[in-house]
Amino acid sequence: MSDIPRHLVCGLLVLFSQQFDPPLLVSAERSKYVLAIGIDGLRTDALDAAKTPNIDALKKNGSYSNTCKILGVRYQKNDTISGPGWTSYLTGVWADKHGVHDNEFGGQRIARYPHFFNLIKQQYPDYKTASFIDWYPIDKYIVSKADVRVGFEAHGSDGYTVFDQYIADRAVKVLAEQNVRATMVYFGSTDETGHRYGFHPSVPQYMRSIEKVDQHVGRLTDAIKSRPTYQQEDWVILISSDHGGEGKGHGSGHQVPTIHNIYLIVSGESAGKGEFQGQVYLVDLVATALKHLEVDFRPEWQLDGKPVGLFPRP
Ligand SMILES: [Zn+2]
């Protein structure tokens, strides 16, 4: 046994201990990277019906659920809107902890339950992080410890369509050229378009906004694949949202499945393939990102989520 290279032993252990198709044996030795993509107000049946080849490819190469919950079992007194949604997405805890119940951010305790970049840097202070946002409150209240920080303030569905393009342009350049371990890219045009025209697969403007964001997603994944060191890297791409929509809104959607169910996609060579078997939650995204980056969880973080969709590692 001692003559067998250690990485091969680890790989064999992986092979026998998990139920998915095994990842390449060498993946345990590659450098880990995470790209988290947030698409505001993305209703699940609209994504299913839209022509989104890039998101479809990520879904095919990963684990996914279209019944991921934006509200916890323990706590769900926050409104089903962007402020609490994005804070849960980015901190990995529910609103009773982070304190954001609406879009005013009054009572927020994000310094106590910070953005996951902050948690990464507690263990790996040298890991670079990058944030690209055009719903300004996220940049103003939630983002911290971002080495590259792009925060636009967009208005209206047309404004968000333009700024989503800027966001993608900036993120593409950084993903291709810099060594950033954790990146968050947010797109807001879907939500603004839903508020203006309606959140539904039958609304052409809403569907076009989803398809446009899919093109941005394709450019982001192309940028990653263009990296000269891509073959030595192990990327996990996460996609989720903060809520769906019904009619032209999504507030008070606690009993409305088209609002409180969202997609969660965990994609990459280190991800299992197929639909999640158990219930997954919005707060699982941060735990999954941290796990992939080999960050040790600290009890004082009080994370509400759990890592999901990744192959177990020995
Ligand atoms: Zn929103």
PDB file of C-alpha atoms and ligand atoms in Angstrom:
ATOM      1  CA  MET A   1       0.000   0.000   0.000  1.00  0.00           C
ATOM      2  CA  SER A   2       2.812   2.382   0.869  1.00  0.00           C
ATOM      3  CA  ASP A   3       4.134   2.081  -2.695  1.00  0.00           C
ATOM      4  CA  ILE A   4       0.927   3.556  -4.090  1.00  0.00           C
ATOM      5  CA  PRO A   5       1.087   7.335  -4.551  1.00  0.00           C
ATOM      6  CA  ARG A   6      -1.008   9.120  -1.943  1.00  0.00           C
ATOM      7  CA  HIS A   7      -3.163  10.968  -4.455  1.00  0.00           C
ATOM      8  CA  LEU A   8      -4.118   7.671  -6.042  1.00  0.00           C
ATOM      9  CA  VAL A   9      -5.175   6.225  -2.676  1.00  0.00           C
ATOM     10  CA  CYS A  10      -7.302   9.294  -2.061  1.00  0.00           C
ATOM     11  CA  GLY A  11      -8.808   8.914  -5.490  1.00  0.00           C
ATOM     12  CA  LEU A  12      -9.647   5.263  -4.891  1.00  0.00           C
ATOM     13  CA  LEU A  13     -11.269   6.136  -1.576  1.00  0.00           C
ATOM     14  CA  VAL A  14     -13.393   8.667  -3.407  1.00  0.00           C
ATOM     15  CA  LEU A  15     -14.264   6.031  -5.971  1.00  0.00           C
ATOM     16  CA  PHE A  16     -15.601   3.604  -3.357  1.00  0.00           C
ATOM     17  CA  SER A  17     -17.234   6.045  -0.964  1.00  0.00           C
ATOM     18  CA  GLN A  18     -19.668   7.977  -3.111  1.00  0.00           C
ATOM     19  CA  GLN A  19     -22.663   7.167  -5.171  1.00  0.00           C
ATOM     20  CA  PHE A  20     -22.096   9.437  -8.159  1.00  0.00           C
ATOM     21  CA  ASP A  21     -19.789   8.921 -11.098  1.00  0.00           C
ATOM     22  CA  PRO A  22     -16.292   9.509  -9.767  1.00  0.00           C
ATOM     23  CA  PRO A  23     -14.449  12.734 -10.543  1.00  0.00           C
ATOM     24  CA  LEU A  24     -11.057  12.535 -12.199  1.00  0.00           C
ATOM     25  CA  LEU A  25      -8.555  11.302  -9.648  1.00  0.00           C
ATOM     26  CA  VAL A  26      -6.367  14.341 -10.122  1.00  0.00           C
ATOM     27  CA  SER A  27      -9.123  16.789  -9.146  1.00  0.00           C
ATOM     28  CA  ALA A  28      -8.159  16.611  -5.458  1.00  0.00           C
ATOM     29  CA  GLU A  29      -4.832  18.234  -6.323  1.00  0.00           C
ATOM     30  CA  ARG A  30      -6.091  21.088  -8.428  1.00  0.00           C
ATOM     31  CA  SER A  31      -6.460  24.636  -7.099  1.00  0.00           C
ATOM     32  CA  LYS A  32     -10.040  25.388  -6.093  1.00  0.00           C
ATOM     33  CA  TYR A  33     -12.129  28.259  -7.477  1.00  0.00           C
ATOM     34  CA  VAL A  34     -15.734  29.352  -7.025  1.00  0.00           C
ATOM     35  CA  LEU A  35     -17.959  31.525  -9.228  1.00  0.00           C
ATOM     36  CA  ALA A  36     -21.345  32.359  -7.673  1.00  0.00           C
ATOM     37  CA  ILE A  37     -23.893  33.786 -10.113  1.00  0.00           C
ATOM     38  CA  GLY A  38     -27.012  35.483  -8.764  1.00  0.00           C
ATOM     39  CA  ILE A  39     -29.997  36.113 -11.056  1.00  0.00           C
ATOM     40  CA  ASP A  40     -32.605  38.298  -9.359  1.00  0.00           C
ATOM     41  CA  GLY A  41     -36.259  37.258  -9.546  1.00  0.00           C
ATOM     42  CA  LEU A  42     -35.662  34.130 -11.610  1.00  0.00           C
ATOM     43  CA  ARG A  43     -38.852  32.096 -11.648  1.00  0.00           C
ATOM     44  CA  THR A  44     -38.126  28.389 -12.091  1.00  0.00           C
ATOM     45  CA  ASP A  45     -40.701  27.530 -14.762  1.00  0.00           C
ATOM     46  CA  ALA A  46     -39.530  30.526 -16.777  1.00  0.00           C
ATOM     47  CA  LEU A  47     -35.940  29.304 -16.689  1.00  0.00           C
ATOM     48  CA  ASP A  48     -37.164  25.836 -17.720  1.00  0.00           C
ATOM     49  CA  ALA A  49     -39.023  27.295 -20.720  1.00  0.00           C
ATOM     50  CA  ALA A  50     -36.426  29.867 -21.802  1.00  0.00           C
ATOM     51  CA  LYS A  51     -33.726  29.173 -24.391  1.00  0.00           C
ATOM     52  CA  THR A  52     -30.737  29.113 -22.061  1.00  0.00           C
ATOM     53  CA  PRO A  53     -28.079  26.797 -23.508  1.00  0.00           C
ATOM     54  CA  ASN A  54     -25.338  28.056 -21.190  1.00  0.00           C
ATOM     55  CA  ILE A  55     -27.247  27.573 -17.947  1.00  0.00           C
ATOM     56  CA  ASP A  56     -28.550  24.246 -19.295  1.00  0.00           C
ATOM     57  CA  ALA A  57     -24.965  23.078 -19.832  1.00  0.00           C
ATOM     58  CA  LEU A  58     -24.015  24.019 -16.268  1.00  0.00           C
ATOM     59  CA  LYS A  59     -27.089  22.204 -14.974  1.00  0.00           C
ATOM     60  CA  LYS A  60     -26.186  19.110 -16.984  1.00  0.00           C
ATOM     61  CA  ASN A  61     -22.688  19.146 -15.511  1.00  0.00           C
ATOM     62  CA  GLY A  62     -23.891  19.460 -11.927  1.00  0.00           C
ATOM     63  CA  SER A  63     -26.475  18.956  -9.213  1.00  0.00           C
ATOM     64  CA  TYR A  64     -29.639  21.029  -9.320  1.00  0.00           C
ATOM     65  CA  SER A  65     -33.002  21.670  -7.740  1.00  0.00           C
ATOM     66  CA  ASN A  66     -35.922  23.826  -8.874  1.00  0.00           C
ATOM     67  CA  THR A  67     -37.509  23.631  -5.426  1.00  0.00           C
ATOM     68  CA  CYS A  68     -34.690  25.207  -3.432  1.00  0.00           C
ATOM     69  CA  LYS A  69     -36.307  27.192  -0.594  1.00  0.00           C
ATOM     70  CA  ILE A  70     -35.607  30.881   0.054  1.00  0.00           C
ATOM     71  CA  LEU A  71     -37.050  30.536   3.573  1.00  0.00           C
ATOM     72  CA  GLY A  72     -35.808  28.305   6.373  1.00  0.00           C
ATOM     73  CA  VAL A  73     -37.665  25.821   8.505  1.00  0.00           C
ATOM     74  CA  ARG A  74     -36.555  27.538  11.691  1.00  0.00           C
ATOM     75  CA  TYR A  75     -37.226  31.076  10.579  1.00  0.00           C
ATOM     76  CA  GLN A  76     -39.266  32.742   7.836  1.00  0.00           C
ATOM     77  CA  LYS A  77     -40.534  36.047   9.149  1.00  0.00           C
ATOM     78  CA  ASN A  78     -38.643  38.101   6.553  1.00  0.00           C
ATOM     79  CA  ASP A  79     -40.365  39.283   3.384  1.00  0.00           C
ATOM     80  CA  THR A  80     -39.751  37.409   0.104  1.00  0.00           C
ATOM     81  CA  ILE A  81     -37.837  40.265  -1.492  1.00  0.00           C
ATOM     82  CA  SER A  82     -34.307  41.119  -2.525  1.00  0.00           C
ATOM     83  CA  GLY A  83     -32.788  42.501   0.700  1.00  0.00           C
ATOM     84  CA  PRO A  84     -33.248  39.400   2.872  1.00  0.00           C
ATOM     85  CA  GLY A  85     -32.815  37.074  -0.125  1.00  0.00           C
ATOM     86  CA  TRP A  86     -29.415  38.334  -1.182  1.00  0.00           C
ATOM     87  CA  THR A  87     -28.246  38.640   2.394  1.00  0.00           C
ATOM     88  CA  SER A  88     -29.107  34.963   2.999  1.00  0.00           C
ATOM     89  CA  TYR A  89     -27.489  34.012  -0.332  1.00  0.00           C
ATOM     90  CA  LEU A  90     -24.234  35.800   0.562  1.00  0.00           C
ATOM     91  CA  THR A  91     -23.950  35.160   4.315  1.00  0.00           C
ATOM     92  CA  GLY A  92     -25.277  31.594   4.585  1.00  0.00           C
ATOM     93  CA  VAL A  93     -27.585  32.405   7.509  1.00  0.00           C
ATOM     94  CA  TRP A  94     -31.305  33.208   7.793  1.00  0.00           C
ATOM     95  CA  ALA A  95     -32.789  36.603   8.536  1.00  0.00           C
ATOM     96  CA  ASP A  96     -33.135  36.114  12.302  1.00  0.00           C
ATOM     97  CA  LYS A  97     -29.315  36.164  12.365  1.00  0.00           C
ATOM     98  CA  HIS A  98     -28.347  38.638   9.626  1.00  0.00           C
ATOM     99  CA  GLY A  99     -31.244  40.900  10.576  1.00  0.00           C
ATOM    100  CA  VAL A 100     -32.309  41.977   7.056  1.00  0.00           C
ATOM    101  CA  HIS A 101     -36.089  41.639   6.752  1.00  0.00           C
ATOM    102  CA  ASP A 102     -36.766  44.096   3.922  1.00  0.00           C
ATOM    103  CA  ASN A 103     -34.987  46.354   1.425  1.00  0.00           C
ATOM    104  CA  GLU A 104     -34.271  49.054   4.013  1.00  0.00           C
ATOM    105  CA  PHE A 105     -31.574  46.998   5.763  1.00  0.00           C
ATOM    106  CA  GLY A 106     -32.590  48.470   9.135  1.00  0.00           C
ATOM    107  CA  GLY A 107     -31.474  46.232  11.999  1.00  0.00           C
ATOM    108  CA  GLN A 108     -28.941  44.445   9.826  1.00  0.00           C
ATOM    109  CA  ARG A 109     -26.181  42.540  11.600  1.00  0.00           C
ATOM    110  CA  ILE A 110     -24.004  41.768   8.601  1.00  0.00           C
ATOM    111  CA  ALA A 111     -20.823  42.667  10.480  1.00  0.00           C
ATOM    112  CA  ARG A 112     -21.617  39.771  12.837  1.00  0.00           C
ATOM    113  CA  TYR A 113     -22.693  37.425  10.001  1.00  0.00           C
ATOM    114  CA  PRO A 114     -20.544  38.655   7.139  1.00  0.00           C
ATOM    115  CA  HIS A 115     -20.295  38.039   3.399  1.00  0.00           C
ATOM    116  CA  PHE A 116     -18.634  34.693   2.649  1.00  0.00           C
ATOM    117  CA  PHE A 117     -15.531  36.427   1.219  1.00  0.00           C
ATOM    118  CA  ASN A 118     -14.912  37.504   4.799  1.00  0.00           C
ATOM    119  CA  LEU A 119     -15.104  33.893   6.006  1.00  0.00           C
ATOM    120  CA  ILE A 120     -12.718  32.700   3.274  1.00  0.00           C
ATOM    121  CA  LYS A 121     -10.159  35.339   4.229  1.00  0.00           C
ATOM    122  CA  GLN A 122     -10.171  34.329   7.887  1.00  0.00           C
ATOM    123  CA  GLN A 123      -8.399  31.152   6.761  1.00  0.00           C
ATOM    124  CA  TYR A 124      -6.843  32.244   3.460  1.00  0.00           C
ATOM    125  CA  PRO A 125      -6.099  35.978   3.692  1.00  0.00           C
ATOM    126  CA  ASP A 126      -4.188  35.838   0.405  1.00  0.00           C
ATOM    127  CA  TYR A 127      -7.071  34.426  -1.638  1.00  0.00           C
ATOM    128  CA  LYS A 128      -8.336  37.125  -3.996  1.00  0.00           C
ATOM    129  CA  THR A 129     -12.073  37.794  -4.174  1.00  0.00           C
ATOM    130  CA  ALA A 130     -14.176  39.777  -6.656  1.00  0.00           C
ATOM    131  CA  SER A 131     -17.727  41.159  -6.554  1.00  0.00           C
ATOM    132  CA  PHE A 132     -19.762  42.536  -9.485  1.00  0.00           C
ATOM    133  CA  ILE A 133     -23.138  43.986  -8.531  1.00  0.00           C
ATOM    134  CA  ASP A 134     -25.697  46.376 -10.053  1.00  0.00           C
ATOM    135  CA  TRP A 135     -28.342  46.316  -7.307  1.00  0.00           C
ATOM    136  CA  TYR A 136     -26.526  48.851  -5.228  1.00  0.00           C
ATOM    137  CA  PRO A 137     -27.719  47.878  -1.686  1.00  0.00           C
ATOM    138  CA  ILE A 138     -25.828  44.591  -1.986  1.00  0.00           C
ATOM    139  CA  ASP A 139     -22.590  46.469  -2.611  1.00  0.00           C
ATOM    140  CA  LYS A 140     -23.380  49.074   0.027  1.00  0.00           C
ATOM    141  CA  TYR A 141     -24.474  46.797   2.886  1.00  0.00           C
ATOM    142  CA  ILE A 142     -23.303  43.234   2.268  1.00  0.00           C
ATOM    143  CA  VAL A 143     -20.044  43.117   0.300  1.00  0.00           C
ATOM    144  CA  SER A 144     -16.838  43.155   2.296  1.00  0.00           C
ATOM    145  CA  LYS A 145     -13.308  41.860   1.738  1.00  0.00           C
ATOM    146  CA  ALA A 146     -13.642  42.102  -2.035  1.00  0.00           C
ATOM    147  CA  ASP A 147     -10.260  42.742  -3.676  1.00  0.00           C
ATOM    148  CA  VAL A 148     -12.011  43.607  -6.919  1.00  0.00           C
ATOM    149  CA  ARG A 149     -15.234  45.470  -6.242  1.00  0.00           C
ATOM    150  CA  VAL A 150     -17.576  46.712  -8.949  1.00  0.00           C
ATOM    151  CA  GLY A 151     -20.823  48.209  -7.684  1.00  0.00           C
ATOM    152  CA  PHE A 152     -23.116  49.996 -10.117  1.00  0.00           C
ATOM    153  CA  GLU A 153     -26.418  51.633  -9.299  1.00  0.00           C
ATOM    154  CA  ALA A 154     -28.921  50.775 -12.016  1.00  0.00           C
ATOM    155  CA  HIS A 155     -32.535  51.945 -12.395  1.00  0.00           C
ATOM    156  CA  GLY A 156     -35.453  50.474 -14.348  1.00  0.00           C
ATOM    157  CA  SER A 157     -35.515  47.422 -16.579  1.00  0.00           C
ATOM    158  CA  ASP A 158     -33.662  49.175 -19.408  1.00  0.00           C
ATOM    159  CA  GLY A 159     -31.025  50.497 -17.004  1.00  0.00           C
ATOM    160  CA  TYR A 160     -30.436  47.061 -15.512  1.00  0.00           C
ATOM    161  CA  THR A 161     -30.175  45.544 -18.983  1.00  0.00           C
ATOM    162  CA  VAL A 162     -27.358  47.965 -19.802  1.00  0.00           C
ATOM    163  CA  PHE A 163     -25.616  47.588 -16.450  1.00  0.00           C
ATOM    164  CA  ASP A 164     -25.860  43.783 -16.480  1.00  0.00           C
ATOM    165  CA  GLN A 165     -23.855  43.984 -19.690  1.00  0.00           C
ATOM    166  CA  TYR A 166     -21.240  46.192 -17.979  1.00  0.00           C
ATOM    167  CA  ILE A 167     -21.150  43.783 -15.042  1.00  0.00           C
ATOM    168  CA  ALA A 168     -20.540  40.852 -17.361  1.00  0.00           C
ATOM    169  CA  ASP A 169     -17.860  42.748 -19.313  1.00  0.00           C
ATOM    170  CA  ARG A 170     -15.940  43.601 -16.158  1.00  0.00           C
ATOM    171  CA  ALA A 171     -16.297  40.117 -14.681  1.00  0.00           C
ATOM    172  CA  VAL A 172     -15.208  38.409 -17.917  1.00  0.00           C
ATOM    173  CA  LYS A 173     -11.955  40.361 -17.935  1.00  0.00           C
ATOM    174  CA  VAL A 174     -11.163  39.626 -14.284  1.00  0.00           C
ATOM    175  CA  LEU A 175     -12.087  35.928 -14.527  1.00  0.00           C
ATOM    176  CA  ALA A 176      -9.897  35.493 -17.600  1.00  0.00           C
ATOM    177  CA  GLU A 177      -6.884  37.482 -16.446  1.00  0.00           C
ATOM    178  CA  GLN A 178      -6.663  37.453 -12.649  1.00  0.00           C
ATOM    179  CA  ASN A 179      -6.212  34.728 -10.081  1.00  0.00           C
ATOM    180  CA  VAL A 180      -9.432  35.260  -8.118  1.00  0.00           C
ATOM    181  CA  ARG A 181     -10.493  32.322  -5.938  1.00  0.00           C
ATOM    182  CA  ALA A 182     -14.044  33.477  -5.201  1.00  0.00           C
ATOM    183  CA  THR A 183     -16.191  35.628  -7.491  1.00  0.00           C
ATOM    184  CA  MET A 184     -19.789  36.795  -7.176  1.00  0.00           C
ATOM    185  CA  VAL A 185     -21.629  38.149 -10.219  1.00  0.00           C
ATOM    186  CA  TYR A 186     -25.141  39.549  -9.824  1.00  0.00           C
ATOM    187  CA  PHE A 187     -27.674  40.256 -12.602  1.00  0.00           C
ATOM    188  CA  GLY A 188     -30.741  42.392 -11.879  1.00  0.00           C
ATOM    189  CA  SER A 189     -32.491  42.872 -15.235  1.00  0.00           C
ATOM    190  CA  THR A 190     -34.654  39.770 -14.803  1.00  0.00           C
ATOM    191  CA  ASP A 191     -36.320  41.117 -11.663  1.00  0.00           C
ATOM    192  CA  GLU A 192     -36.822  44.629 -13.022  1.00  0.00           C
ATOM    193  CA  THR A 193     -38.310  43.222 -16.222  1.00  0.00           C
ATOM    194  CA  GLY A 194     -40.641  40.978 -14.211  1.00  0.00           C
ATOM    195  CA  HIS A 195     -41.849  43.962 -12.162  1.00  0.00           C
ATOM    196  CA  ARG A 196     -42.552  45.929 -15.335  1.00  0.00           C
ATOM    197  CA  TYR A 197     -44.095  43.266 -17.572  1.00  0.00           C
ATOM    198  CA  GLY A 198     -44.837  40.251 -15.359  1.00  0.00           C
ATOM    199  CA  PHE A 199     -43.000  37.224 -13.997  1.00  0.00           C
ATOM    200  CA  HIS A 200     -44.270  34.395 -16.179  1.00  0.00           C
ATOM    201  CA  PRO A 201     -43.122  32.104 -19.015  1.00  0.00           C
ATOM    202  CA  SER A 202     -45.832  33.664 -21.230  1.00  0.00           C
ATOM    203  CA  VAL A 203     -44.301  37.163 -20.911  1.00  0.00           C
ATOM    204  CA  PRO A 204     -41.899  37.654 -23.842  1.00  0.00           C
ATOM    205  CA  GLN A 205     -39.983  40.552 -22.271  1.00  0.00           C
ATOM    206  CA  TYR A 206     -39.308  38.539 -19.111  1.00  0.00           C
ATOM    207  CA  MET A 207     -38.232  35.513 -21.135  1.00  0.00           C
ATOM    208  CA  ARG A 208     -35.901  37.630 -23.267  1.00  0.00           C
ATOM    209  CA  SER A 209     -34.291  39.062 -20.131  1.00  0.00           C
ATOM    210  CA  ILE A 210     -33.543  35.537 -18.884  1.00  0.00           C
ATOM    211  CA  GLU A 211     -32.113  34.569 -22.267  1.00  0.00           C
ATOM    212  CA  LYS A 212     -29.930  37.690 -22.280  1.00  0.00           C
ATOM    213  CA  VAL A 213     -28.560  36.831 -18.841  1.00  0.00           C
ATOM    214  CA  ASP A 214     -27.859  33.323 -20.119  1.00  0.00           C
ATOM    215  CA  GLN A 215     -25.638  34.864 -22.792  1.00  0.00           C
ATOM    216  CA  HIS A 216     -23.728  36.689 -20.038  1.00  0.00           C
ATOM    217  CA  VAL A 217     -23.384  33.395 -18.168  1.00  0.00           C
ATOM    218  CA  GLY A 218     -21.914  31.846 -21.325  1.00  0.00           C
ATOM    219  CA  ARG A 219     -19.324  34.610 -21.552  1.00  0.00           C
ATOM    220  CA  LEU A 220     -18.357  34.079 -17.907  1.00  0.00           C
ATOM    221  CA  THR A 221     -17.861  30.340 -18.400  1.00  0.00           C
ATOM    222  CA  ASP A 222     -15.928  30.945 -21.639  1.00  0.00           C
ATOM    223  CA  ALA A 223     -13.653  33.350 -19.749  1.00  0.00           C
ATOM    224  CA  ILE A 224     -12.918  30.683 -17.146  1.00  0.00           C
ATOM    225  CA  LYS A 225     -12.140  28.089 -19.823  1.00  0.00           C
ATOM    226  CA  SER A 226      -9.823  30.546 -21.590  1.00  0.00           C
ATOM    227  CA  ARG A 227      -7.486  30.732 -18.607  1.00  0.00           C
ATOM    228  CA  PRO A 228      -4.022  29.420 -19.497  1.00  0.00           C
ATOM    229  CA  THR A 229      -3.973  27.493 -16.197  1.00  0.00           C
ATOM    230  CA  TYR A 230      -7.532  26.127 -16.557  1.00  0.00           C
ATOM    231  CA  GLN A 231      -6.380  22.495 -16.751  1.00  0.00           C
ATOM    232  CA  GLN A 232      -4.765  22.812 -13.324  1.00  0.00           C
ATOM    233  CA  GLU A 233      -7.862  24.398 -11.787  1.00  0.00           C
ATOM    234  CA  ASP A 234     -11.034  22.957 -10.263  1.00  0.00           C
ATOM    235  CA  TRP A 235     -13.955  25.386 -10.685  1.00  0.00           C
ATOM    236  CA  VAL A 236     -17.362  25.110  -9.107  1.00  0.00           C
ATOM    237  CA  ILE A 237     -20.040  27.412 -10.535  1.00  0.00           C
ATOM    238  CA  LEU A 238     -23.087  28.110  -8.379  1.00  0.00           C
ATOM    239  CA  ILE A 239     -26.297  29.646  -9.720  1.00  0.00           C
ATOM    240  CA  SER A 240     -29.254  30.718  -7.651  1.00  0.00           C
ATOM    241  CA  SER A 241     -31.743  33.535  -7.083  1.00  0.00           C
ATOM    242  CA  ASP A 242     -33.355  35.423  -4.212  1.00  0.00           C
ATOM    243  CA  HIS A 243     -37.025  34.682  -5.081  1.00  0.00           C
ATOM    244  CA  GLY A 244     -39.290  33.973  -8.048  1.00  0.00           C
ATOM    245  CA  GLY A 245     -42.356  36.048  -8.900  1.00  0.00           C
ATOM    246  CA  GLU A 246     -46.112  36.025  -9.476  1.00  0.00           C
ATOM    247  CA  GLY A 247     -47.962  38.654 -11.469  1.00  0.00           C
ATOM    248  CA  LYS A 248     -45.743  41.735 -11.243  1.00  0.00           C
ATOM    249  CA  GLY A 249     -44.388  41.149  -7.760  1.00  0.00           C
ATOM    250  CA  HIS A 250     -43.020  38.728  -5.208  1.00  0.00           C
ATOM    251  CA  GLY A 251     -43.598  40.274  -1.763  1.00  0.00           C
ATOM    252  CA  SER A 252     -45.386  38.250   0.950  1.00  0.00           C
ATOM    253  CA  GLY A 253     -44.821  35.067  -1.043  1.00  0.00           C
ATOM    254  CA  HIS A 254     -44.508  32.697   1.899  1.00  0.00           C
ATOM    255  CA  GLN A 255     -47.368  30.502   0.633  1.00  0.00           C
ATOM    256  CA  VAL A 256     -46.704  31.008  -3.091  1.00  0.00           C
ATOM    257  CA  PRO A 257     -44.502  28.273  -4.602  1.00  0.00           C
ATOM    258  CA  THR A 258     -43.658  30.302  -7.726  1.00  0.00           C
ATOM    259  CA  ILE A 259     -42.125  32.873  -5.368  1.00  0.00           C
ATOM    260  CA  HIS A 260     -40.490  30.845  -2.593  1.00  0.00           C
ATOM    261  CA  ASN A 261     -39.046  28.088  -4.801  1.00  0.00           C
ATOM    262  CA  ILE A 262     -35.897  28.900  -6.742  1.00  0.00           C
ATOM    263  CA  TYR A 263     -33.184  27.116  -8.679  1.00  0.00           C
ATOM    264  CA  LEU A 264     -29.929  26.040  -7.083  1.00  0.00           C
ATOM    265  CA  ILE A 265     -27.280  24.692  -9.453  1.00  0.00           C
ATOM    266  CA  VAL A 266     -23.895  23.368  -8.256  1.00  0.00           C
ATOM    267  CA  SER A 267     -21.825  22.705 -11.362  1.00  0.00           C
ATOM    268  CA  GLY A 268     -18.332  21.468 -12.142  1.00  0.00           C
ATOM    269  CA  GLU A 269     -16.063  18.476 -12.168  1.00  0.00           C
ATOM    270  CA  SER A 270     -16.253  18.280  -8.360  1.00  0.00           C
ATOM    271  CA  ALA A 271     -20.061  18.334  -8.379  1.00  0.00           C
ATOM    272  CA  GLY A 272     -22.392  15.341  -8.400  1.00  0.00           C
ATOM    273  CA  LYS A 273     -24.733  15.033 -11.358  1.00  0.00           C
ATOM    274  CA  GLY A 274     -28.508  15.094 -11.430  1.00  0.00           C
ATOM    275  CA  GLU A 275     -31.365  16.385  -9.330  1.00  0.00           C
ATOM    276  CA  PHE A 276     -30.801  16.798  -5.587  1.00  0.00           C
ATOM    277  CA  GLN A 277     -32.455  14.003  -3.640  1.00  0.00           C
ATOM    278  CA  GLY A 278     -33.118  15.981  -0.427  1.00  0.00           C
ATOM    279  CA  GLN A 279     -34.428  19.474   0.239  1.00  0.00           C
ATOM    280  CA  VAL A 280     -31.889  22.248  -0.403  1.00  0.00           C
ATOM    281  CA  TYR A 281     -31.982  25.859   0.771  1.00  0.00           C
ATOM    282  CA  LEU A 282     -30.673  29.229  -0.336  1.00  0.00           C
ATOM    283  CA  VAL A 283     -28.271  29.311   2.638  1.00  0.00           C
ATOM    284  CA  ASP A 284     -26.592  26.113   1.384  1.00  0.00           C
ATOM    285  CA  LEU A 285     -24.815  28.114  -1.296  1.00  0.00           C
ATOM    286  CA  VAL A 286     -22.246  29.703   1.043  1.00  0.00           C
ATOM    287  CA  ALA A 287     -21.528  26.427   2.852  1.00  0.00           C
ATOM    288  CA  THR A 288     -20.992  24.747  -0.536  1.00  0.00           C
ATOM    289  CA  ALA A 289     -18.637  27.476  -1.746  1.00  0.00           C
ATOM    290  CA  LEU A 290     -16.608  27.320   1.480  1.00  0.00           C
ATOM    291  CA  LYS A 291     -16.422  23.537   1.366  1.00  0.00           C
ATOM    292  CA  HIS A 292     -15.159  23.528  -2.202  1.00  0.00           C
ATOM    293  CA  LEU A 293     -12.470  26.078  -1.287  1.00  0.00           C
ATOM    294  CA  GLU A 294     -11.433  23.828   1.637  1.00  0.00           C
ATOM    295  CA  VAL A 295     -12.302  26.411   4.259  1.00  0.00           C
ATOM    296  CA  ASP A 296     -12.753  24.880   7.725  1.00  0.00           C
ATOM    297  CA  PHE A 297     -16.116  25.866   9.221  1.00  0.00           C
ATOM    298  CA  ARG A 298     -15.905  27.710  12.541  1.00  0.00           C
ATOM    299  CA  PRO A 299     -18.701  27.251  15.104  1.00  0.00           C
ATOM    300  CA  GLU A 300     -18.907  30.986  15.782  1.00  0.00           C
ATOM    301  CA  TRP A 301     -20.054  31.570  12.196  1.00  0.00           C
ATOM    302  CA  GLN A 302     -23.321  29.753  13.055  1.00  0.00           C
ATOM    303  CA  LEU A 303     -23.917  28.914   9.409  1.00  0.00           C
ATOM    304  CA  ASP A 304     -27.454  27.727   8.697  1.00  0.00           C
ATOM    305  CA  GLY A 305     -26.578  25.993   5.434  1.00  0.00           C
ATOM    306  CA  LYS A 306     -24.800  22.766   4.600  1.00  0.00           C
ATOM    307  CA  PRO A 307     -22.545  21.870   1.682  1.00  0.00           C
ATOM    308  CA  VAL A 308     -24.590  20.237  -1.077  1.00  0.00           C
ATOM    309  CA  GLY A 309     -23.873  18.655  -4.427  1.00  0.00           C
ATOM    310  CA  LEU A 310     -20.114  18.185  -4.058  1.00  0.00           C
ATOM    311  CA  PHE A 311     -18.347  14.836  -4.213  1.00  0.00           C
ATOM    312  CA  PRO A 312     -17.176  13.774  -0.760  1.00  0.00           C
ATOM    313  CA  ARG A 313     -13.462  14.170  -0.223  1.00  0.00           C
ATOM    314  CA  PRO A 314     -11.345  11.883   1.924  1.00  0.00           C
TER     315      PRO A 314
HETATM  316 ZN    ZN B   1     -34.946  40.327  -5.816  1.00  0.00          ZN
END
